[in-house]
Amino acid sequence: MARVPKVELHVHLEGTLEPEHAFALGQRNGVALPYASAGQMRDAYRFSDLRSFLDVYYRACSVLATERDFFDLTWAYLERAASDGVRHVEPFFDPQTHLARGVSMKAVVGGISAALEEGRGSLGISSRLIMCFLRDEGAASAAEVLDVAIEVGRGRIAGVGLDSAEVGFPPGLFAEVFRRARTAGLHRVAHAGEEGPASYITDALDTLGAERIDHGVRCLDDPDLVRRLVRDRVCLTVCPKSNVSLRVVDRMEDHPLRRMLDAGLAVCVNSDDPAYFGGYVADNYRAVCSALDLDPDEVVTLARNAIEGSFAEEARKEELRRELAAVAS
Ligand code: HPA
Ligand code: ZN
């Protein structure tokens, strides 16, 4: 599976923080974690829903303090991703959780983008960085962070997204922020239809101008929406192991990815928060292949959907298509 050239469109950099690395950073910065050891931290990763995960995830973020920390976090992900055959990535980061602790946007974006640049040079992984707004922090906070990002992130942030607790925070609340992001030349994506209803997906398309939908598995509840997503080739960044860990689906064998593929939806496979959900992107491919009995052509379709759904330049997409064709033949 590592041989298939992959594009990863749904991975939160903070969600790649492995417990061992969290402990090392905590020591470096004098920040204590509420676990006796990295092993105990990993053992605590049993989630009942999205909220129970987010509480653990934000707490672990407290060890990230300096530009170097963000560089190291991103670099560790890129090295791991390279071994999984990732050739292009559009990672998310959550600035609000860091700004609230007094870390500057300059340190966050500086560290991440320096590692991404190095990844392009020495690992051959191209990238587009996406800044997510925490929907449970509301639109006023998102508007503030957008202003800072436009100033500090110019040329280094390619798009905006929407993540964190979904239910009760419909995408439409952020319409004005996304309109301003669009005017600033930024791409737009949004988590929708993970725990929230299919109507949040429609809302993200209509009110945010979302170009991709993150997760989107609940779209199957609305046949009209499925027809629209198929017609418009809207990419859905599905995260199978995340969905099982957060109880969006009971078992991998029940995962809707097979039905989504059969419906002609532009689905792709991603890791979401690999340090928390038991595997990186190739593990996610392997898990769905075995649980849903996907054949090699379906794996190529998944990989191709990610290329087409990416914000890579056309010339880069063409390279990626050629790399995929070389292993598919
Ligand atoms: N959903 C919403 N917010 C998130 C997630 C997720 O799966 N991972 C990190 N932030
Ligand atoms: Zn996510």
CSV table of C-alpha atoms and ligand atoms in Angstrom, one decimal:
chain,number,residue,atom,x,y,z
A,1,MET,CA,0.0,0.0,0.0
A,2,ALA,CA,2.9,2.4,0.7
A,3,ARG,CA,3.8,2.1,-3.0
A,4,VAL,CA,0.6,3.9,-4.1
A,5,PRO,CA,1.5,7.6,-4.5
A,6,LYS,CA,-0.9,9.4,-2.1
A,7,VAL,CA,-2.3,12.8,-1.6
A,8,GLU,CA,-3.5,13.5,2.0
A,9,LEU,CA,-6.2,16.2,2.3
A,10,HIS,CA,-7.4,15.7,5.8
A,11,VAL,CA,-4.8,15.6,8.5
A,12,HIS,CA,-4.6,17.9,11.6
A,13,LEU,CA,-0.9,18.6,12.4
A,14,GLU,CA,-1.7,18.7,16.1
A,15,GLY,CA,-3.3,15.3,15.6
A,16,THR,CA,0.0,13.9,14.5
A,17,LEU,CA,1.6,14.6,17.9
A,18,GLU,CA,2.7,11.2,19.2
A,19,PRO,CA,2.7,10.7,23.0
A,20,GLU,CA,6.5,10.2,23.1
A,21,HIS,CA,7.0,13.5,21.2
A,22,ALA,CA,4.4,15.2,23.5
A,23,PHE,CA,6.4,14.2,26.5
A,24,ALA,CA,9.7,15.3,25.0
A,25,LEU,CA,8.2,18.7,24.1
A,26,GLY,CA,6.6,19.0,27.6
A,27,GLN,CA,10.0,18.4,29.1
A,28,ARG,CA,11.7,21.0,26.8
A,29,ASN,CA,9.1,23.6,27.6
A,30,GLY,CA,8.4,22.8,31.3
A,31,VAL,CA,4.8,21.8,30.6
A,32,ALA,CA,3.3,18.9,32.5
A,33,LEU,CA,0.9,16.4,30.9
A,34,PRO,CA,-1.8,14.7,33.0
A,35,TYR,CA,-0.3,11.2,32.4
A,36,ALA,CA,2.5,9.3,34.1
A,37,SER,CA,4.1,8.2,30.8
A,38,ALA,CA,3.7,8.2,27.1
A,39,GLY,CA,2.4,4.6,27.3
A,40,GLN,CA,-0.2,5.7,29.8
A,41,MET,CA,-1.2,8.6,27.6
A,42,ARG,CA,-1.7,6.3,24.6
A,43,ASP,CA,-3.7,3.9,26.8
A,44,ALA,CA,-6.1,6.8,27.7
A,45,TYR,CA,-7.1,7.2,24.0
A,46,ARG,CA,-10.5,5.7,24.2
A,47,PHE,CA,-13.2,8.0,23.0
A,48,SER,CA,-16.9,8.0,23.1
A,49,ASP,CA,-17.5,10.8,20.6
A,50,LEU,CA,-15.9,13.8,19.0
A,51,ARG,CA,-16.1,16.0,22.2
A,52,SER,CA,-14.3,13.4,24.3
A,53,PHE,CA,-11.5,13.3,21.8
A,54,LEU,CA,-11.2,17.1,21.4
A,55,ASP,CA,-10.7,17.5,25.2
A,56,VAL,CA,-7.7,15.2,25.1
A,57,TYR,CA,-6.4,16.7,21.9
A,58,TYR,CA,-6.5,20.3,23.0
A,59,ARG,CA,-4.9,19.4,26.3
A,60,ALA,CA,-1.9,17.8,24.6
A,61,CYS,CA,-1.5,20.9,22.4
A,62,SER,CA,-0.3,22.7,25.5
A,63,VAL,CA,3.2,21.3,25.0
A,64,LEU,CA,3.6,23.2,21.7
A,65,ALA,CA,5.1,26.6,22.5
A,66,THR,CA,7.9,27.7,20.1
A,67,GLU,CA,8.5,28.0,16.4
A,68,ARG,CA,10.9,25.1,16.7
A,69,ASP,CA,8.2,22.9,18.3
A,70,PHE,CA,5.9,23.5,15.3
A,71,PHE,CA,8.8,22.8,12.9
A,72,ASP,CA,9.5,19.5,14.7
A,73,LEU,CA,5.9,18.5,14.8
A,74,THR,CA,5.4,19.1,11.1
A,75,TRP,CA,8.7,17.5,10.2
A,76,ALA,CA,7.9,14.3,12.2
A,77,TYR,CA,4.7,14.0,10.3
A,78,LEU,CA,6.3,14.6,6.9
A,79,GLU,CA,8.9,11.9,7.5
A,80,ARG,CA,6.2,9.4,8.6
A,81,ALA,CA,4.1,10.4,5.6
A,82,ALA,CA,7.0,9.9,3.2
A,83,SER,CA,7.3,6.3,4.3
A,84,ASP,CA,3.5,5.9,3.6
A,85,GLY,CA,4.0,7.1,0.0
A,86,VAL,CA,2.5,10.6,0.5
A,87,ARG,CA,3.5,12.9,-2.3
A,88,HIS,CA,1.3,15.9,-1.6
A,89,VAL,CA,-0.4,17.1,1.6
A,90,GLU,CA,-2.7,19.8,2.6
A,91,PRO,CA,-2.5,19.8,6.4
A,92,PHE,CA,-4.7,21.6,8.8
A,93,PHE,CA,-3.6,23.6,11.9
A,94,ASP,CA,-5.7,25.2,14.6
A,95,PRO,CA,-4.2,28.6,15.5
A,96,GLN,CA,-6.8,29.6,18.1
A,97,THR,CA,-5.8,26.9,20.5
A,98,HIS,CA,-2.2,28.2,20.4
A,99,LEU,CA,-3.0,31.9,20.3
A,100,ALA,CA,-5.1,31.4,23.5
A,101,ARG,CA,-1.9,30.2,25.3
A,102,GLY,CA,0.1,33.3,24.2
A,103,VAL,CA,1.9,31.6,21.3
A,104,SER,CA,2.2,33.9,18.3
A,105,MET,CA,0.8,33.2,14.8
A,106,LYS,CA,4.3,34.0,13.5
A,107,ALA,CA,5.8,31.1,15.6
A,108,VAL,CA,3.0,28.7,14.5
A,109,VAL,CA,3.0,29.5,10.8
A,110,GLY,CA,6.8,30.1,10.7
A,111,GLY,CA,7.6,26.7,12.1
A,112,ILE,CA,5.0,24.8,10.1
A,113,SER,CA,5.8,26.4,6.8
A,114,ALA,CA,9.6,26.1,7.2
A,115,ALA,CA,9.1,22.3,7.7
A,116,LEU,CA,6.8,22.1,4.7
A,117,GLU,CA,9.4,23.9,2.5
A,118,GLU,CA,12.0,21.5,3.7
A,119,GLY,CA,9.7,18.6,3.0
A,120,ARG,CA,9.3,19.8,-0.6
A,121,GLY,CA,13.1,20.0,-1.0
A,122,SER,CA,14.3,16.9,0.7
A,123,LEU,CA,11.3,14.5,0.7
A,124,GLY,CA,9.7,15.6,-2.6
A,125,ILE,CA,6.3,16.2,-0.8
A,126,SER,CA,4.5,19.3,-2.1
A,127,SER,CA,1.9,21.0,0.2
A,128,ARG,CA,-0.7,23.6,0.7
A,129,LEU,CA,-1.3,24.7,4.3
A,130,ILE,CA,-4.9,25.2,5.6
A,131,MET,CA,-5.8,27.1,8.7
A,132,CYS,CA,-8.9,25.9,10.5
A,133,PHE,CA,-11.3,28.0,12.6
A,134,LEU,CA,-12.6,26.3,15.8
A,135,ARG,CA,-16.4,26.5,15.2
A,136,ASP,CA,-17.2,26.4,18.9
A,137,GLU,CA,-15.2,29.6,19.4
A,138,GLY,CA,-17.7,31.4,17.2
A,139,ALA,CA,-17.5,33.8,14.3
A,140,ALA,CA,-16.1,36.9,16.0
A,141,SER,CA,-13.0,34.9,17.1
A,142,ALA,CA,-12.6,33.4,13.6
A,143,ALA,CA,-12.8,36.9,12.1
A,144,GLU,CA,-10.0,38.1,14.4
A,145,VAL,CA,-7.8,35.1,13.6
A,146,LEU,CA,-8.4,35.6,9.9
A,147,ASP,CA,-7.1,39.2,10.1
A,148,VAL,CA,-3.9,38.0,11.7
A,149,ALA,CA,-3.5,35.1,9.2
A,150,ILE,CA,-3.9,37.4,6.2
A,151,GLU,CA,-1.2,39.6,7.6
A,152,VAL,CA,1.3,37.0,8.9
A,153,GLY,CA,0.4,34.1,6.7
A,154,ARG,CA,0.6,35.8,3.3
A,155,GLY,CA,1.9,33.3,0.7
A,156,ARG,CA,2.1,30.6,3.3
A,157,ILE,CA,-1.5,29.9,4.1
A,158,ALA,CA,-3.4,28.6,1.1
A,159,GLY,CA,-6.9,28.1,2.5
A,160,VAL,CA,-9.2,28.1,5.5
A,161,GLY,CA,-11.2,25.3,7.1
A,162,LEU,CA,-13.7,24.8,9.9
A,163,ASP,CA,-13.3,22.1,12.6
A,164,SER,CA,-13.9,21.2,16.2
A,165,ALA,CA,-17.3,20.5,17.9
A,166,GLU,CA,-19.8,20.3,15.0
A,167,VAL,CA,-23.3,19.9,16.4
A,168,GLY,CA,-24.9,23.2,17.3
A,169,PHE,CA,-22.4,25.2,15.2
A,170,PRO,CA,-23.8,25.2,11.6
A,171,PRO,CA,-21.5,26.4,8.9
A,172,GLY,CA,-23.7,29.4,8.1
A,173,LEU,CA,-22.5,31.1,11.3
A,174,PHE,CA,-19.2,31.6,9.5
A,175,ALA,CA,-20.5,32.8,6.1
A,176,GLU,CA,-19.1,36.3,6.5
A,177,VAL,CA,-15.6,35.1,7.6
A,178,PHE,CA,-15.4,32.7,4.6
A,179,ARG,CA,-16.6,35.5,2.3
A,180,ARG,CA,-13.7,37.6,3.4
A,181,ALA,CA,-11.3,34.6,3.1
A,182,ARG,CA,-12.4,34.1,-0.5
A,183,THR,CA,-11.8,37.8,-1.2
A,184,ALA,CA,-8.3,37.4,0.2
A,185,GLY,CA,-7.7,34.7,-2.4
A,186,LEU,CA,-7.9,31.7,0.1
A,187,HIS,CA,-9.4,28.3,-0.7
A,188,ARG,CA,-12.3,27.1,1.5
A,189,VAL,CA,-13.0,23.7,3.1
A,190,ALA,CA,-15.2,22.7,6.0
A,191,HIS,CA,-15.7,19.7,8.3
A,192,ALA,CA,-19.4,18.8,7.9
A,193,GLY,CA,-21.5,15.7,8.2
A,194,GLU,CA,-19.2,13.9,10.6
A,195,GLU,CA,-21.4,14.0,13.7
A,196,GLY,CA,-23.6,16.8,12.3
A,197,PRO,CA,-26.5,16.2,9.9
A,198,ALA,CA,-26.4,16.2,6.0
A,199,SER,CA,-27.9,19.7,6.1
A,200,TYR,CA,-24.6,21.0,7.4
A,201,ILE,CA,-23.0,19.8,4.2
A,202,THR,CA,-25.5,21.7,2.1
A,203,ASP,CA,-25.0,24.7,4.3
A,204,ALA,CA,-21.2,24.5,3.9
A,205,LEU,CA,-21.6,24.4,0.1
A,206,ASP,CA,-24.2,27.2,-0.1
A,207,THR,CA,-23.1,29.6,2.6
A,208,LEU,CA,-19.3,29.1,2.8
A,209,GLY,CA,-18.6,28.2,-0.9
A,210,ALA,CA,-16.7,25.2,0.4
A,211,GLU,CA,-14.7,23.5,-2.3
A,212,ARG,CA,-14.3,20.3,-0.4
A,213,ILE,CA,-16.1,18.7,2.5
A,214,ASP,CA,-14.2,17.1,5.3
A,215,HIS,CA,-15.7,13.8,6.4
A,216,GLY,CA,-19.1,14.3,4.8
A,217,VAL,CA,-20.2,10.7,5.5
A,218,ARG,CA,-23.7,11.8,6.6
A,219,CYS,CA,-24.4,12.9,3.0
A,220,LEU,CA,-25.9,9.5,2.4
A,221,ASP,CA,-28.9,10.5,4.4
A,222,ASP,CA,-29.9,13.0,1.7
A,223,PRO,CA,-30.3,11.5,-1.9
A,224,ASP,CA,-30.6,15.0,-3.5
A,225,LEU,CA,-27.4,16.1,-1.8
A,226,VAL,CA,-25.6,13.0,-3.0
A,227,ARG,CA,-26.7,13.8,-6.6
A,228,ARG,CA,-25.4,17.3,-6.2
A,229,LEU,CA,-22.0,16.2,-4.8
A,230,VAL,CA,-21.6,13.6,-7.6
A,231,ARG,CA,-22.6,16.1,-10.3
A,232,ASP,CA,-20.3,18.8,-9.0
A,233,ARG,CA,-17.4,16.3,-8.3
A,234,VAL,CA,-17.1,17.7,-4.7
A,235,CYS,CA,-14.3,15.9,-3.0
A,236,LEU,CA,-15.2,14.3,0.4
A,237,THR,CA,-12.1,13.7,2.6
A,238,VAL,CA,-13.2,10.6,4.5
A,239,CYS,CA,-11.2,9.4,7.5
A,240,PRO,CA,-12.1,5.8,8.3
A,241,LYS,CA,-10.1,5.0,11.4
A,242,SER,CA,-11.2,8.3,12.9
A,243,ASN,CA,-14.9,7.4,12.3
A,244,VAL,CA,-14.5,4.1,14.1
A,245,SER,CA,-12.5,5.7,17.0
A,246,LEU,CA,-15.1,8.5,17.5
A,247,ARG,CA,-18.0,6.1,17.1
A,248,VAL,CA,-19.4,7.8,13.9
A,249,VAL,CA,-19.6,4.2,12.7
A,250,ASP,CA,-19.6,1.1,14.9
A,251,ARG,CA,-17.2,-1.1,13.0
A,252,MET,CA,-15.0,-0.7,10.0
A,253,GLU,CA,-17.1,-3.3,8.2
A,254,ASP,CA,-20.0,-0.9,8.5
A,255,HIS,CA,-18.1,2.1,7.1
A,256,PRO,CA,-20.1,3.9,4.4
A,257,LEU,CA,-17.0,4.4,2.2
A,258,ARG,CA,-18.1,1.4,0.0
A,259,ARG,CA,-21.6,2.9,-0.5
A,260,MET,CA,-20.1,6.3,-1.2
A,261,LEU,CA,-17.8,4.8,-3.9
A,262,ASP,CA,-20.7,2.9,-5.4
A,263,ALA,CA,-22.7,6.1,-5.5
A,264,GLY,CA,-20.0,7.8,-7.6
A,265,LEU,CA,-19.0,10.3,-4.9
A,266,ALA,CA,-15.5,11.8,-5.1
A,267,VAL,CA,-14.2,10.2,-1.9
A,268,CYS,CA,-10.7,9.9,-0.7
A,269,VAL,CA,-9.0,8.3,2.3
A,270,ASN,CA,-7.2,10.3,5.0
A,271,SER,CA,-5.9,9.9,8.6
A,272,ASP,CA,-7.4,13.0,10.4
A,273,ASP,CA,-5.5,12.6,13.7
A,274,PRO,CA,-3.2,9.7,13.2
A,275,ALA,CA,-1.5,9.8,16.6
A,276,TYR,CA,-4.9,9.3,18.3
A,277,PHE,CA,-6.8,7.0,15.9
A,278,GLY,CA,-4.3,4.2,15.5
A,279,GLY,CA,-2.8,4.8,12.2
A,280,TYR,CA,-1.5,7.0,9.4
A,281,VAL,CA,-2.9,7.3,5.9
A,282,ALA,CA,-1.6,4.0,4.5
A,283,ASP,CA,-3.1,2.2,7.6
A,284,ASN,CA,-6.4,3.8,6.7
A,285,TYR,CA,-6.2,2.5,3.1
A,286,ARG,CA,-5.3,-1.0,4.4
A,287,ALA,CA,-8.1,-0.9,6.9
A,288,VAL,CA,-10.8,-0.1,4.3
A,289,CYS,CA,-9.3,-2.5,1.8
A,290,SER,CA,-9.6,-5.4,4.1
A,291,ALA,CA,-12.9,-4.5,5.9
A,292,LEU,CA,-14.8,-3.4,2.7
A,293,ASP,CA,-13.0,-5.7,0.3
A,294,LEU,CA,-11.9,-3.0,-2.1
A,295,ASP,CA,-10.2,-4.1,-5.3
A,296,PRO,CA,-7.0,-2.5,-6.7
A,297,ASP,CA,-9.0,-0.3,-9.2
A,298,GLU,CA,-11.0,1.1,-6.3
A,299,VAL,CA,-7.7,2.0,-4.5
A,300,VAL,CA,-6.6,3.8,-7.6
A,301,THR,CA,-9.9,5.7,-7.7
A,302,LEU,CA,-9.5,6.8,-4.1
A,303,ALA,CA,-5.9,8.0,-4.8
A,304,ARG,CA,-7.0,9.8,-8.0
A,305,ASN,CA,-9.9,11.5,-6.3
A,306,ALA,CA,-7.5,13.0,-3.8
A,307,ILE,CA,-5.3,14.3,-6.6
A,308,GLU,CA,-8.2,15.9,-8.4
A,309,GLY,CA,-9.6,17.3,-5.2
A,310,SER,CA,-6.4,18.9,-4.1
A,311,PHE,CA,-5.4,22.6,-4.5
A,312,ALA,CA,-2.1,21.6,-6.2
A,313,GLU,CA,-1.2,23.5,-9.3
A,314,GLU,CA,-2.2,21.8,-12.6
A,315,ALA,CA,1.4,20.9,-13.4
A,316,ARG,CA,1.9,19.2,-10.1
A,317,LYS,CA,-1.4,17.4,-10.5
A,318,GLU,CA,-0.2,16.1,-13.8
A,319,GLU,CA,3.0,14.8,-12.2
A,320,LEU,CA,0.9,13.0,-9.5
A,321,ARG,CA,-1.4,11.5,-12.1
A,322,ARG,CA,1.6,10.1,-14.0
A,323,GLU,CA,3.0,8.7,-10.8
A,324,LEU,CA,-0.3,7.0,-10.0
A,325,ALA,CA,-0.6,5.7,-13.6
A,326,ALA,CA,2.8,4.1,-13.3
A,327,VAL,CA,1.8,2.0,-10.3
A,328,ALA,CA,-1.7,1.3,-11.6
A,329,SER,CA,-0.6,-0.3,-14.9
B,1,HPA,N1,-13.4,16.7,13.7
B,1,HPA,C1,-13.5,18.0,14.1
B,1,HPA,N2,-12.5,18.7,14.6
B,1,HPA,C2,-11.3,18.1,14.7
B,1,HPA,C3,-11.1,16.8,14.3
B,1,HPA,C4,-12.3,16.1,13.8
B,1,HPA,O1,-12.2,14.9,13.4
B,1,HPA,N3,-9.8,16.5,14.5
B,1,HPA,C5,-9.2,17.6,15.0
B,1,HPA,N4,-10.1,18.6,15.1
B,2,ZN,ZN,-10.7,16.5,10.9
